[in-house]
Each structure stands twice: as structure tokens, then as C-alpha cells.
Short mmCIF file of C-alpha atoms and ligand atoms in Angstrom, two decimals:
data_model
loop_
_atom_site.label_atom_id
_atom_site.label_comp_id
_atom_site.label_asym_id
_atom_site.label_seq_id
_atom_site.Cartn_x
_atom_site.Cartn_y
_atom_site.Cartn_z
CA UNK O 1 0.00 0.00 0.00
CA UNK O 2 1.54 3.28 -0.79
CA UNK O 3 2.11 5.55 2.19
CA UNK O 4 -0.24 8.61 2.74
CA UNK O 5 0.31 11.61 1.75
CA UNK O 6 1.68 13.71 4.06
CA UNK O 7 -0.31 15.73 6.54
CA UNK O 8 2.07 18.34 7.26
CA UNK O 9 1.77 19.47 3.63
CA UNK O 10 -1.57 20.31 4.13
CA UNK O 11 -2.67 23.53 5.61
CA UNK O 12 -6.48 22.06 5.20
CA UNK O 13 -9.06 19.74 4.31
CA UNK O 14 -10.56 21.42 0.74
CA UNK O 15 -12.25 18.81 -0.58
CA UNK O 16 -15.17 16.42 0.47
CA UNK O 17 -16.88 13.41 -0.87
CA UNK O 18 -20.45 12.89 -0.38
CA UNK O 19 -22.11 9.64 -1.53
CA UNK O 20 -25.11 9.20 -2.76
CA UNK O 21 -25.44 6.52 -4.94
CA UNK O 22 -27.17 4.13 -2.90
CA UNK O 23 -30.36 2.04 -3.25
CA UNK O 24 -32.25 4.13 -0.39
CA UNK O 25 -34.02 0.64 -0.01
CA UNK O 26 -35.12 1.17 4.13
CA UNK O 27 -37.13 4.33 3.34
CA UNK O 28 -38.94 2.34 0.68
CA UNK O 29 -41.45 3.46 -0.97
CA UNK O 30 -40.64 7.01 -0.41
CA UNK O 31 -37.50 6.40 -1.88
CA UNK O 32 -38.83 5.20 -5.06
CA UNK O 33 -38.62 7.92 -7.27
CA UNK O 34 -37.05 10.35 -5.19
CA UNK O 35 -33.09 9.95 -3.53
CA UNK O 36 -33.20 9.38 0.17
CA UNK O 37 -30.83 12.58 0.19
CA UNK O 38 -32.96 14.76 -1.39
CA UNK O 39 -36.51 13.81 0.78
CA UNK O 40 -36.47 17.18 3.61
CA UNK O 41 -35.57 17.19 6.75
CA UNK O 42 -37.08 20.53 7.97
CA UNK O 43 -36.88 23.06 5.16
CA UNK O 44 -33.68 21.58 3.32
CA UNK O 45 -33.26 18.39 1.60
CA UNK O 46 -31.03 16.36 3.32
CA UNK O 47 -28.59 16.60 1.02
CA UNK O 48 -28.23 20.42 2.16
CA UNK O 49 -26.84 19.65 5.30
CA UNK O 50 -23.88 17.87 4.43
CA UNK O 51 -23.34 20.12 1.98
CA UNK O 52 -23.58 23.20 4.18
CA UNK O 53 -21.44 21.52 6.64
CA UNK O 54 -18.83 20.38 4.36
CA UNK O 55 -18.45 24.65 3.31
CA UNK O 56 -18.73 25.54 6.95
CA UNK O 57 -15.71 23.44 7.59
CA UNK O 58 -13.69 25.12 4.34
CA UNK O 59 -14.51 22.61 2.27
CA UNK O 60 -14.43 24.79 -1.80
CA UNK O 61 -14.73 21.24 -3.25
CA UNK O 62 -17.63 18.85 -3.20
CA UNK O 63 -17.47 15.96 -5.19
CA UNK O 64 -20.89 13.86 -5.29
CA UNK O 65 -20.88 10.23 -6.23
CA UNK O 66 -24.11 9.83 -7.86
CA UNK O 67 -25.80 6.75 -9.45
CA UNK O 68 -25.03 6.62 -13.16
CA UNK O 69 -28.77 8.00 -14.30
CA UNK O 70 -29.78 9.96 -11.71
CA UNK O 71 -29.72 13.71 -12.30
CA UNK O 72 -31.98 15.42 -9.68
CA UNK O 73 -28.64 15.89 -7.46
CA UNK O 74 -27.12 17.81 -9.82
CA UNK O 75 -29.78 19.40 -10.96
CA UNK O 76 -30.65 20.66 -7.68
CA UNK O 77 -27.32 22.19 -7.58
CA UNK O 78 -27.57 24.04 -10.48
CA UNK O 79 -28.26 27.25 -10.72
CA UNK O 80 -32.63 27.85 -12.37
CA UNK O 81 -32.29 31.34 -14.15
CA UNK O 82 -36.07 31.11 -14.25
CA UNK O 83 -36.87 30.69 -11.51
CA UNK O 84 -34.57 33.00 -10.11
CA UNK O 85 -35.91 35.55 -12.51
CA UNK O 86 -39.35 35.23 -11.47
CA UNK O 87 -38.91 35.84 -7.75
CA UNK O 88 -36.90 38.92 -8.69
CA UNK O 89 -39.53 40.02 -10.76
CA UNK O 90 -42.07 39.68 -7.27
CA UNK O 91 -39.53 41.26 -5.24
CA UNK O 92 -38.62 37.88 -3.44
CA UNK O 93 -34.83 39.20 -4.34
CA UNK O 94 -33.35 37.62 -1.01
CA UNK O 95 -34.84 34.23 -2.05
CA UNK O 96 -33.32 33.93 -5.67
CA UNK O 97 -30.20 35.29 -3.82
CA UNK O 98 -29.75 32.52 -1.48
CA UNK O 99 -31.00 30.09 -4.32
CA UNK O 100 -28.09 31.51 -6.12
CA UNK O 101 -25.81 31.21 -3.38
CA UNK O 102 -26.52 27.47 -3.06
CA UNK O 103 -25.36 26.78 -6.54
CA UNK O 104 -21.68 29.50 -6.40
CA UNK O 105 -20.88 28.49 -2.80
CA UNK O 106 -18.02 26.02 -3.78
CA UNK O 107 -17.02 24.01 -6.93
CA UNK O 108 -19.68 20.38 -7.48
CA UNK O 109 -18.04 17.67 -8.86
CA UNK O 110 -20.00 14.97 -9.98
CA UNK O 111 -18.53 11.27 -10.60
CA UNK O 112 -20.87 8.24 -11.37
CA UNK O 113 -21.21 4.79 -9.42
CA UNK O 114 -22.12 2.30 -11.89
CA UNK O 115 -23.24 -0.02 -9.28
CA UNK O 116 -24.18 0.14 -5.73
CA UNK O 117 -21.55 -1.70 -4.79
CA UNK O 118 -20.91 -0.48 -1.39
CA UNK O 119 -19.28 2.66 0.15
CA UNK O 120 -15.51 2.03 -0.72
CA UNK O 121 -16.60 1.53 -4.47
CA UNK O 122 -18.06 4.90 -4.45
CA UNK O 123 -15.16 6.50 -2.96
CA UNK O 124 -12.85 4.83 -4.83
CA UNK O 125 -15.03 6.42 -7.28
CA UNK O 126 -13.59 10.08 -6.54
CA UNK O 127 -9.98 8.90 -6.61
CA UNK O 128 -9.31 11.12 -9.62
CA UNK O 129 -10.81 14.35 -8.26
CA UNK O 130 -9.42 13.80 -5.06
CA UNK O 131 -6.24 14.89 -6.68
CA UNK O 132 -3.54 12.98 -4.30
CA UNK O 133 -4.63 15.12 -1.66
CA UNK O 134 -6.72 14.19 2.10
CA UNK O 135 -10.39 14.60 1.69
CA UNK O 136 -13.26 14.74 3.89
CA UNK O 137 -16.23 11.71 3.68
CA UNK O 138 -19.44 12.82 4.51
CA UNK O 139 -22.23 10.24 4.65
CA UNK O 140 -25.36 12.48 4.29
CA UNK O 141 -27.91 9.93 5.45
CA UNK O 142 -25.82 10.63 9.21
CA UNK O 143 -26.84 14.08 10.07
CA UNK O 144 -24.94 15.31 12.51
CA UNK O 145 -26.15 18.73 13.83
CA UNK O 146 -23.67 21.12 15.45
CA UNK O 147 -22.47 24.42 16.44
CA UNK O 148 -18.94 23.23 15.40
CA UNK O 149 -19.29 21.44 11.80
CA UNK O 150 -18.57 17.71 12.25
CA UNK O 151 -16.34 16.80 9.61
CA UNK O 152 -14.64 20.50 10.63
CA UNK O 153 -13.67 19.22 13.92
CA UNK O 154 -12.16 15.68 12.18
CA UNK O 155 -10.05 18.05 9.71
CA UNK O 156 -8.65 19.77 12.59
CA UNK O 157 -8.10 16.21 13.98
CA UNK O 158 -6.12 15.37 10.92
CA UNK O 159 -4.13 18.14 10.64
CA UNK O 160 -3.15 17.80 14.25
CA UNK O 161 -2.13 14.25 14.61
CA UNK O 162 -1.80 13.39 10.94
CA UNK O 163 -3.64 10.15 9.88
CA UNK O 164 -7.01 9.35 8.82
CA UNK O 165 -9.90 10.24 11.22
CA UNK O 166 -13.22 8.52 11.91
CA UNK O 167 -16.06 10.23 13.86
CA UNK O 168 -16.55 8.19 16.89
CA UNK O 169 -18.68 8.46 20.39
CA UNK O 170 -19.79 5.74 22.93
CA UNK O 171 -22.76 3.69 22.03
CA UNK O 172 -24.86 1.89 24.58
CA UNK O 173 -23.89 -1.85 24.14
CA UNK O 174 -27.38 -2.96 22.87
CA UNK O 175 -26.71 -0.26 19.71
CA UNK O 176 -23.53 -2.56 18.63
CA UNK O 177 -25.57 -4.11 15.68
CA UNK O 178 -26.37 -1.16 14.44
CA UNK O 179 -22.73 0.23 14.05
CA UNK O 180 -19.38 -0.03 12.88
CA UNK O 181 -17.62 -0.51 16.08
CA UNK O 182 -13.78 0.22 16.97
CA UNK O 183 -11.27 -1.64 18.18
CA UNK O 184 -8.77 0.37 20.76
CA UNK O 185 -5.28 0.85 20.90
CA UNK O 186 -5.32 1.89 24.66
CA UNK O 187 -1.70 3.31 24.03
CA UNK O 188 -2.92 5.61 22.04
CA UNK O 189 -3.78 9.13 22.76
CA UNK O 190 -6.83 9.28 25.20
CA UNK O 191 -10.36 9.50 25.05
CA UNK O 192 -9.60 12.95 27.41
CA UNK O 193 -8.33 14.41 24.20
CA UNK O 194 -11.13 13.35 22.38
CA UNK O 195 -8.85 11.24 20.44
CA UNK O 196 -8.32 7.10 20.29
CA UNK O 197 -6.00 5.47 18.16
CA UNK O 198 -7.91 2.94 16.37
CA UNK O 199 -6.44 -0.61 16.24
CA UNK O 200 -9.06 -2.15 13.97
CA UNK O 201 -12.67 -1.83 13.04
CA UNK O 202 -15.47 -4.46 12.91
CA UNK O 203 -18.77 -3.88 10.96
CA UNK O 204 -22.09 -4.47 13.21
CA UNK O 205 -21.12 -6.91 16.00
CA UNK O 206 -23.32 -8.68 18.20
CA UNK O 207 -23.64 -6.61 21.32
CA UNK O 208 -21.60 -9.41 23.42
CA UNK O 209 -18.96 -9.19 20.66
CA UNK O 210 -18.74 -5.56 20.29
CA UNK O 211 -14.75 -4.50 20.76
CA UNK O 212 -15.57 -1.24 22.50
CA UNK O 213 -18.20 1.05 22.60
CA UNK O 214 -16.74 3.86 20.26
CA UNK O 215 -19.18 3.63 17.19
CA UNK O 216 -18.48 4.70 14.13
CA UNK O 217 -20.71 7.76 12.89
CA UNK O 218 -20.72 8.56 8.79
CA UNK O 219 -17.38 10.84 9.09
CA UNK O 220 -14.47 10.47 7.49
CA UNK O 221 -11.26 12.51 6.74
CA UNK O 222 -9.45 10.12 4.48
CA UNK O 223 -5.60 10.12 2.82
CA UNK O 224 -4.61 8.89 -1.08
CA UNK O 225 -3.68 5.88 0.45
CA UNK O 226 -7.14 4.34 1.28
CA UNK O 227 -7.37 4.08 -2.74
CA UNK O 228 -4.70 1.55 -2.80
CA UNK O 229 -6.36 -0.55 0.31
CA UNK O 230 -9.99 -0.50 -1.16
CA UNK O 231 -8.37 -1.56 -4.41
CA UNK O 232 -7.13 -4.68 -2.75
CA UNK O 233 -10.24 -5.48 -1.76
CA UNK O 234 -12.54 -8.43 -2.38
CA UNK O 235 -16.31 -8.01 -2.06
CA UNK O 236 -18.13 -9.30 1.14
CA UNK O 237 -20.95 -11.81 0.85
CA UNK O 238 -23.41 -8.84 -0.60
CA UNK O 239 -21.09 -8.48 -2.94
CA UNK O 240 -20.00 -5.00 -2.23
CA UNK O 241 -16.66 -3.70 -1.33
CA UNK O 242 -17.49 -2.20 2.47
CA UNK O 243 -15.07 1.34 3.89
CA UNK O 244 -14.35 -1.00 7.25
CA UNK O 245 -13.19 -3.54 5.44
CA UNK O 246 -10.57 -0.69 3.47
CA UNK O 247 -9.77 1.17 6.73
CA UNK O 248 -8.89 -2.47 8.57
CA UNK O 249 -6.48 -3.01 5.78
CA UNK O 250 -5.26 0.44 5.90
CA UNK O 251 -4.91 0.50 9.75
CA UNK O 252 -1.96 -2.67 9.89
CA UNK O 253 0.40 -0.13 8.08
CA UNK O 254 -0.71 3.08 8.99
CA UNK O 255 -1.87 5.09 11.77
CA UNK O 256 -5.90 6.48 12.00
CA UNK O 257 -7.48 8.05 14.52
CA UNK O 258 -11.07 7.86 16.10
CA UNK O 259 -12.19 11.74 16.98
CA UNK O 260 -15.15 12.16 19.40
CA UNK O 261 -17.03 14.54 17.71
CA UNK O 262 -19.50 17.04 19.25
CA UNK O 263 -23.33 17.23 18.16
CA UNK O 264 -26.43 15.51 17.66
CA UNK O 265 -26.71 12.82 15.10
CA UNK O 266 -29.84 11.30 13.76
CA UNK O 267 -29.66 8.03 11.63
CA UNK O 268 -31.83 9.53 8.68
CA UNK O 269 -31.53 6.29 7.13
CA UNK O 270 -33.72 4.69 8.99
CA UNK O 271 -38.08 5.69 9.72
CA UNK O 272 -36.74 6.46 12.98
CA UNK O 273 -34.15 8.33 12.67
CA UNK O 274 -35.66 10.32 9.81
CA UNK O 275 -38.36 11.10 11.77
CA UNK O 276 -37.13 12.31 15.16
CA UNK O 277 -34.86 14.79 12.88
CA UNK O 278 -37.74 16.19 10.71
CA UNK O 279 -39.45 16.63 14.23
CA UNK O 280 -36.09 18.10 15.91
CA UNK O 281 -35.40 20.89 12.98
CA UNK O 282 -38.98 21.68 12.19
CA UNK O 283 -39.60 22.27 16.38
CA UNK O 284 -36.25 24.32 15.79
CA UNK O 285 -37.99 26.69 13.09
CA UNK O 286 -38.27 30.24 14.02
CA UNK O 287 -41.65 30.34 12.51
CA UNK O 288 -43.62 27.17 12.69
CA UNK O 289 -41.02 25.72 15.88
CA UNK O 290 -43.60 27.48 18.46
CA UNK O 291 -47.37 26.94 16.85
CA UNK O 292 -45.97 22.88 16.30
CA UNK O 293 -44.91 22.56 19.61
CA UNK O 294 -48.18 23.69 21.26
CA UNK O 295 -49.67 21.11 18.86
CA UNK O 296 -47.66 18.11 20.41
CA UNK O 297 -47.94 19.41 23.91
CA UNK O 298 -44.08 19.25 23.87
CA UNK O 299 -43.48 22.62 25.46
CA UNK O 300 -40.57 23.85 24.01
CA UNK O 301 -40.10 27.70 22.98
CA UNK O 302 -37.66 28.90 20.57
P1 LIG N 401 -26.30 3.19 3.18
O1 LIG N 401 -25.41 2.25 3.90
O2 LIG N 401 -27.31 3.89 3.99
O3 LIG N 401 -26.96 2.42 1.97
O4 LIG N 401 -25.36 4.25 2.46
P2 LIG N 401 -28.18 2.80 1.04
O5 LIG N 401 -28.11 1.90 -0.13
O6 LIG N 401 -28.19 4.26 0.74
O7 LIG N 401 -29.49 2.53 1.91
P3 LIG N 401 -30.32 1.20 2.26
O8 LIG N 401 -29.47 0.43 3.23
O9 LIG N 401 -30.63 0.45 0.99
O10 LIG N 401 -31.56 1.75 2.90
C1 LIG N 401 -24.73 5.33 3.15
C2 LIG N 401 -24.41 6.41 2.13
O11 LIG N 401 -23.53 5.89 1.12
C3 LIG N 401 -24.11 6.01 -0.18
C4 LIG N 401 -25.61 6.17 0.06
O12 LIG N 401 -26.22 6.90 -1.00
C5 LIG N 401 -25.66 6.91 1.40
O13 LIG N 401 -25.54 8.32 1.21
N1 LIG N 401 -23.75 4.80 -0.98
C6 LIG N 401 -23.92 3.56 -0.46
C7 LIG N 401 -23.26 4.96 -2.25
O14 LIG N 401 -23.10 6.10 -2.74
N2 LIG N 401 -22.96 3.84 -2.98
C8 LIG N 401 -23.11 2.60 -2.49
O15 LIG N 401 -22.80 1.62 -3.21
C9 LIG N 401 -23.62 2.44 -1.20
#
């Protein structure tokens, strides 16, 4: 595997890659026609969020991987002349503004995934426009609300202690299925820096198997190297070539890092999780937040 390149040479993280050529299937049927990252969570498609957070970080580079037909993703960031036009011409000038601003905010790349054939296929994907340099990973179905942007505070990670960075935080056991879980070095830097070096990885364990309790969370910051490691790679039994399975290979020459990020994450991949963060950023909204929470009885004020 060649080595990574070097950390020190970078002064930042400038480019991200956001996936989102998956199948979608667990929000079925919603997710028929429409791309799990593009169904709202609040006002904004999903999508937005990663995408906002990947700017907010310093991120001038977003590079989608997007299934080989689809268009709506880069259609929706696109700029509509139109329709920009016509809420100039009803004085909604601050609207086409920001709808303009959403298109100019940084450079989209988009590369296709023929297949779904897991998430290290689609990042290998973006080996091109990664241009030998680190790059963020965000996994938009794991929104991950914060004053400090997620895959922000993994950059600064990176830059720090120079090596690939997961987002990690402590799961209840019982949640072990539903993870990737991490497996310790405990001479590593400590958990009171927010930082673990990461020995290993497995992919969903049985809660009596589980390694630790440091989960793995949808964040990424990721060097050249993990090309070389995901080529290597054979696909699992459903036949797709899995990031865990890259990263373990990665990790027995290499270090990475687990950073335990600040915020509040929501699996939006899942009814659940979808739901509880529709709820959470619509009870958030300055405008409908109040008259929706007298409706549930919740009591919250904005
Ligand atoms: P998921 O693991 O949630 O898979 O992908 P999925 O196919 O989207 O959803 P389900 O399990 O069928 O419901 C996490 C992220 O990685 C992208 C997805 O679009 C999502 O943003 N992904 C996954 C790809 O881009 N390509 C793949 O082959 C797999």
C-alpha cells in the first residue's frame, strides 16, 4: 500500500466526498422515485446539510458520487435562471439570492457509481478528483447537527495528529448491531483528548462481541492511500466492497485516529431516525417551531 500523503503538507481539508449513490431501499417506498438525500428534513433536503457543513468546515470542493442516471442531485445544484428571474420580478430578491448562493458556494463535482456496490466503491469512485490530496467523507444519510461542523472538527483532527480520522462516540452496548464498532489501541492518545487510536474496526457486532463502545458515525477525513487498500479489496458476501473492510487493511500499516465529535446525530436512514430529525429541525424553526410545539404538547419555545 503506498504511504499517505503527508499531513504536514496540508494547511487544510478542501475537498469532500459525499455519496449518494445508494439504493435508499429502508425508506422504501418514499424512496422510489425520489433519492433518500434529497426527501427534507425541515426546510432543506437532506442533502443540504452535508453540503452546508462540508463549506462551513472550508470545504471549496464537493465531489458527489451519484448513481449513473440519476440527475436530480445535480440538478438541484444548479443554478434555475427562471426561476430566479421570477422571484426577482415579485420582489422575493433575497430568495433567488440565497438560491443563487446554493449553486456559487463552492465548486460540485459529480462522478458516477455504476453499481451500488458499497461505500468504498463509491469513494474509490472520486480517486481522480481527489487529486492525491486528504479529503473529507461525509455520509449524508448521518446528520450530525452542530455548532462546530462535524467533519470541521475531524479536519482539525487530521491536521493535528496526521492520519485518517473517523467520527466516533460511545454507544450503549445494545446499539452494537447497528454500528461499525472500533477496536482500541489503549496506548494511544486518550479518550480525554477526544482522540483514540484505532487498532481495527469491525462492521455491526453482536452486542456481546462488540470491541468497545466507540461507534463509528458517517465521518471520514481520508488520505490517497485508502485508494490503494480498497483496491485490494474483495467483495463481502453482498457483494459489495465495504469502507471497514478498506480502513482495517489500511490500519496494519498506517496510523488512524477515532475523533469524538461534538453534536447531535440522527440516523436519517432509517423511519426512525428520519423522523425524530424532521421533528427536531422543524420544532427548531423560528416560525412554525412554536405553533408545532403547542400542537404536540411538547413545550418547548424557541
Ligand atoms: P447506506 O449504507 O445507507 O446504503 O449508504 P443505502 O443503499 O443508501 O441505503 P439502504 O441500506 O438500501 O436503505 C450510506 C451512504 O452511502 C451512499 C448512500 O447513497 C448513502 O448516502 N452509498 C452507499 C453509495 O453512494 N454507494 C453505495 O454503493 C452504497
Amino acid at each position: 500500500m503506498s504511504s499517505a500523503s503527508g499531513a504536514a503538507s496540508a494547511s487544510r481539508i478542501n475537498t469532500v466526498v459525499i455519496p449518494v449513490a445508494g439504493r435508499g431501499t429502508r425508506l422504501l417506498p418514499a424512496t422510489k422515485a425520489i433519492r433518500k438525500e434529497l426527501l427534507p428534513v425541515g426546510r432543506k433536503p437532506l442533502l443540504l446539510y452535508a453540503v452546508e457543513e462540508a463549506i462551513a468546515s472550508g470545504a471549496e470542493h464537493i465531489i458527489f458520487v451519484t448513481a449513473p442516471n440519476d440527475r436530480s442531485v445535480s440538478q438541484y445544484f444548479s443554478r434555475d435562471l427562471e426561476l430566479e428571474g421570477y422571484l426577482k420580478r415579485r420582489g422575493r430578491s433575497e430568495e433567488a439570492a440565497a438560491l443563487e448562493r446554493l449553486c456559487t458556494s463552492a465548486c460540485f463535482t459529480f462522478v458516477p457509481q455504476e453499481f451500488p456496490r458499497g461505500l468504498a466503491d463509491a469513494i474509490l469512485c472520486a480517486r481522480k478528483e481527489t487529486a492525491g490530496k486528504p479529503f473529507g467523507v461525509i455520509l449524508p444519510d448521518a446528520l450530525i447537527l452542530s455548532q462546530h461542523p462535524c467533519i470541521g472538527q475531524l479536519a482539525s483532527c487530521y491536521l493535528r495528529h496526521g492520519g485518517p480520522v473517523i467520527a466516533t462516540r460511545i454507544i450503549e452496548r445494545h446499539e452494537a448491531p447497528g454500528y461499525g464498532v472500533l477496536v482500541i489501541d489503549p496506548s494511544g492518545p486518550g479518550s480525554d483528548l477526544g482522540v483514540v487510536r484505532v487498532r481495527s474496526m469491525v462492521e455491526k457486532p453482536r452486542p456481546e462481541c462488540a470491541p468497545s463502545l466507540y461507534g463509528i458515525f458517517g465521518r471520514y477525513i481520508l488520505d490517497p492511500g485508502i485508494f490503494d487498500a480498497i483496491e485490494r479489496l474483495r467483495t463481502d458476501a453482498s457483494e459489495e466492497l465495504q469502507l471497514t473492510d478498506a480502513l482495517n487493511l489500511y490500519c496494519q500499516t498506517n496510523p488512524v485516529f477515532g475523533y469524538i465529535f461534538e453534536g447531535e446525530h440522527f440516523d436519517t436512514g432509517s423511519w426512525l431516525g428520519y423522523s425524530k430529525a424532521v421533528l427536531e429541525c422543524m420544532l427548531a424553526d423560528d416560525e412554525i417551531g412554536p405553533t408545532l410545539s403547542q400542537y404536540f404538547g411538547t413545550g418547548r419555545h424557541n
